[in-house]
Coordinates of N, CA and C in Angstrom, one line a residue:
X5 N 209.6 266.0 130.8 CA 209.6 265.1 131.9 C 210.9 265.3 132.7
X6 N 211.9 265.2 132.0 CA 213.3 265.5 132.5 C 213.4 266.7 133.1
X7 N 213.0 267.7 132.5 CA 213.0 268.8 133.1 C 212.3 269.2 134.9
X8 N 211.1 268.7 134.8 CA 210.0 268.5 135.8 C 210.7 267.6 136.6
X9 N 211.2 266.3 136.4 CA 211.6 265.5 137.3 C 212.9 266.1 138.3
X10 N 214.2 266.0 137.3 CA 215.4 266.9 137.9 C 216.2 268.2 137.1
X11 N 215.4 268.8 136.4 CA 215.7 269.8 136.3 C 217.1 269.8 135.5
X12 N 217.0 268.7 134.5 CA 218.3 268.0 133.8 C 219.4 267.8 134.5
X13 N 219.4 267.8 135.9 CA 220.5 267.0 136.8 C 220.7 266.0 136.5
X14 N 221.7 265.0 136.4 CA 222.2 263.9 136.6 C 222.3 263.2 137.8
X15 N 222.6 264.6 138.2 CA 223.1 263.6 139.6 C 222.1 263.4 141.0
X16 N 220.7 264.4 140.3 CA 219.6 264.4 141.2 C 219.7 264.1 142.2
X17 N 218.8 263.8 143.0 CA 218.3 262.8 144.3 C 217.3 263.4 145.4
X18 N 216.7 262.6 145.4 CA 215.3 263.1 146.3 C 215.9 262.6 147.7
X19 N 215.7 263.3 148.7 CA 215.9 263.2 149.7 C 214.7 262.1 150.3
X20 N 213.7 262.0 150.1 CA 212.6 261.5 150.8 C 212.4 259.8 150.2
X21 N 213.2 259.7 149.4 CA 213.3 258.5 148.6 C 214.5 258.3 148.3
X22 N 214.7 256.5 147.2 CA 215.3 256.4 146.3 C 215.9 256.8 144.8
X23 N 214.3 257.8 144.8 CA 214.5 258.7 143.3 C 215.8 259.2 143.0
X24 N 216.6 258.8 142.1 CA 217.8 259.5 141.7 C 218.1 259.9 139.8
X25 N 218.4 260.9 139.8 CA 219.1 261.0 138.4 C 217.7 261.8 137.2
X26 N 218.2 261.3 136.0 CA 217.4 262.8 135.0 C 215.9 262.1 135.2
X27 N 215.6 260.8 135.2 CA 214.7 260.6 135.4 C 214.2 259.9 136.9
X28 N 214.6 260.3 137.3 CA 214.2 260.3 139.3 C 213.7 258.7 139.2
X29 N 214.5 257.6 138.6 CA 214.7 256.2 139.2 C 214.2 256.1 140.5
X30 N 213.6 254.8 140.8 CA 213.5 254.6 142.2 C 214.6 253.5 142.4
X31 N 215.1 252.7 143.0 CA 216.1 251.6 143.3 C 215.7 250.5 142.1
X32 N 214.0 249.8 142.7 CA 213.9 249.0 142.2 C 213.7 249.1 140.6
X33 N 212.7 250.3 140.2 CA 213.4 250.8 138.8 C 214.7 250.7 138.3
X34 N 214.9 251.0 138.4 CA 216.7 251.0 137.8 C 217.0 249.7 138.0
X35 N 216.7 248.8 139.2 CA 217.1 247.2 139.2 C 216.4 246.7 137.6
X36 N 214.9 247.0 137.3 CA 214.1 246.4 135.9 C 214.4 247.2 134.8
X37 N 215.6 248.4 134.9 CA 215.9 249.2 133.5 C 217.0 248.9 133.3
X38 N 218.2 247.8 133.9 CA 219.7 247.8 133.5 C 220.2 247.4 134.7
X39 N 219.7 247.8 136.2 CA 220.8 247.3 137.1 C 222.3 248.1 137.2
X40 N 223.2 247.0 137.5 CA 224.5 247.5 137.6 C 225.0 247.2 136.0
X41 N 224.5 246.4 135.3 CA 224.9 246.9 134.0 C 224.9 248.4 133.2
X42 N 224.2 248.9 134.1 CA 224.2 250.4 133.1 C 225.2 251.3 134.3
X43 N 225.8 252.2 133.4 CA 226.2 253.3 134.9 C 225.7 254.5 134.7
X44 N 225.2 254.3 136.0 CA 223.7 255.3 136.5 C 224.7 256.7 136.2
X45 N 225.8 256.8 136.7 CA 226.2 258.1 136.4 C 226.4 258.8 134.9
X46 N 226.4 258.0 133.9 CA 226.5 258.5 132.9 C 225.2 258.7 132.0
X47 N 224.7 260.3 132.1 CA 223.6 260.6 131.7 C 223.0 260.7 130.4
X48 N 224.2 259.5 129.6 CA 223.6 259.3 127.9 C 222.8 258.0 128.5
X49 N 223.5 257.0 129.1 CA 222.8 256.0 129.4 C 221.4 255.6 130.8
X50 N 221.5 257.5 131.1 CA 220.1 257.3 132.2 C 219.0 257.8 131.1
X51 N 219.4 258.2 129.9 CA 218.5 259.0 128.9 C 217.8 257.6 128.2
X52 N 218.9 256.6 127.7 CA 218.3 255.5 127.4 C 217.1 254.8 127.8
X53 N 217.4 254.5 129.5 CA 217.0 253.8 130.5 C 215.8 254.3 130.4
X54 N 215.2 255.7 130.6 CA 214.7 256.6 131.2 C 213.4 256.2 129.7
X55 N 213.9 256.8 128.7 CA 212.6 256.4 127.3 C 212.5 255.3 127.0
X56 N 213.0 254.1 127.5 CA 212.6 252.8 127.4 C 211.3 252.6 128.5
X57 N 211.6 253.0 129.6 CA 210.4 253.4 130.6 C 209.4 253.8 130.6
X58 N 209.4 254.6 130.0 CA 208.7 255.8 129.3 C 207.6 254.7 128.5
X59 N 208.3 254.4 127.2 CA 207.6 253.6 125.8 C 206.9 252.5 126.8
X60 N 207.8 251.3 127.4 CA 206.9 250.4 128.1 C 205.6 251.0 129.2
X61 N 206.4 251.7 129.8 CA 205.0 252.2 131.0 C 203.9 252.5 130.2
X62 N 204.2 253.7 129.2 CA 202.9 255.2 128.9 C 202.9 254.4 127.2
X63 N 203.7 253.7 126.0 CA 203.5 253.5 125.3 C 204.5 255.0 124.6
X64 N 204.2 256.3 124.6 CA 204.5 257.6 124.2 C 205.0 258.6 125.1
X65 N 205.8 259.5 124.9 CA 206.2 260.7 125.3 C 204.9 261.4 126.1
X66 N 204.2 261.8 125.3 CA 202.9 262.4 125.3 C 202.3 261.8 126.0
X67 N 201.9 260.4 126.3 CA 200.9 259.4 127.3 C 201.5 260.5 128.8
X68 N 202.9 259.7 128.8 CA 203.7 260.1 129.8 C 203.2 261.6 130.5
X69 N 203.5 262.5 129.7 CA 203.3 263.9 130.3 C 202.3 264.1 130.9
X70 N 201.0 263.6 130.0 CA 199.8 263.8 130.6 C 199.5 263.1 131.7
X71 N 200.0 262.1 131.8 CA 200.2 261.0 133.2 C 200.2 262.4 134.5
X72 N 202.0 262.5 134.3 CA 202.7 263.6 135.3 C 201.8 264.8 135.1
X73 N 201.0 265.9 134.1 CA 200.1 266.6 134.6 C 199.3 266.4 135.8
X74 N 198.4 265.0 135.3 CA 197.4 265.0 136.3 C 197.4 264.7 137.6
X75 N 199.2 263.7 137.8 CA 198.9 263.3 139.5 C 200.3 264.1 139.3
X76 N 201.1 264.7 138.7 CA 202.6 265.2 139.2 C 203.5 264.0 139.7
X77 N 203.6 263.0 139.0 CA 204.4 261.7 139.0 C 204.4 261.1 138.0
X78 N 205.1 260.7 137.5 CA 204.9 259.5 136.6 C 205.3 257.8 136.7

């Protein structure tokens, strides 16, 4: 996923959006994953953020990917 999304950037960012970081966060994502409690720049704790997301959204790693196959988003 991380790979697909930024290409293990940290410091990503989608021009056409909000998406930023290993897992291309939108704003208000990141507001429901941690906020300013987390810091977005440090990419142990966008890793955290990021498979908490993951588990709640898709349940699994695996839900997840197959998600991003079929529409290329997750």
């Amino acid at each position: 996923m991380v790979a697909r999304e930024s290409s293990f950037n940290p410091n990503s960012k989608n021009p056409k959006s909000t998406a930023r970081g290993l897992f291309q966060f939108l704003d208000g994502t990141r507001k429901s994953y941690g906020g300013n409690s987390v810091n977005w720049n440090d990419p142990a704790q966008q890793a955290l953020a990021g498979v908490q997301y993951i588990k709640d959204r898709y349940g699994t790693p695996e839900k997840a990917l197959a998600f991003w196959d079929k529409n290329k988003w997750y």
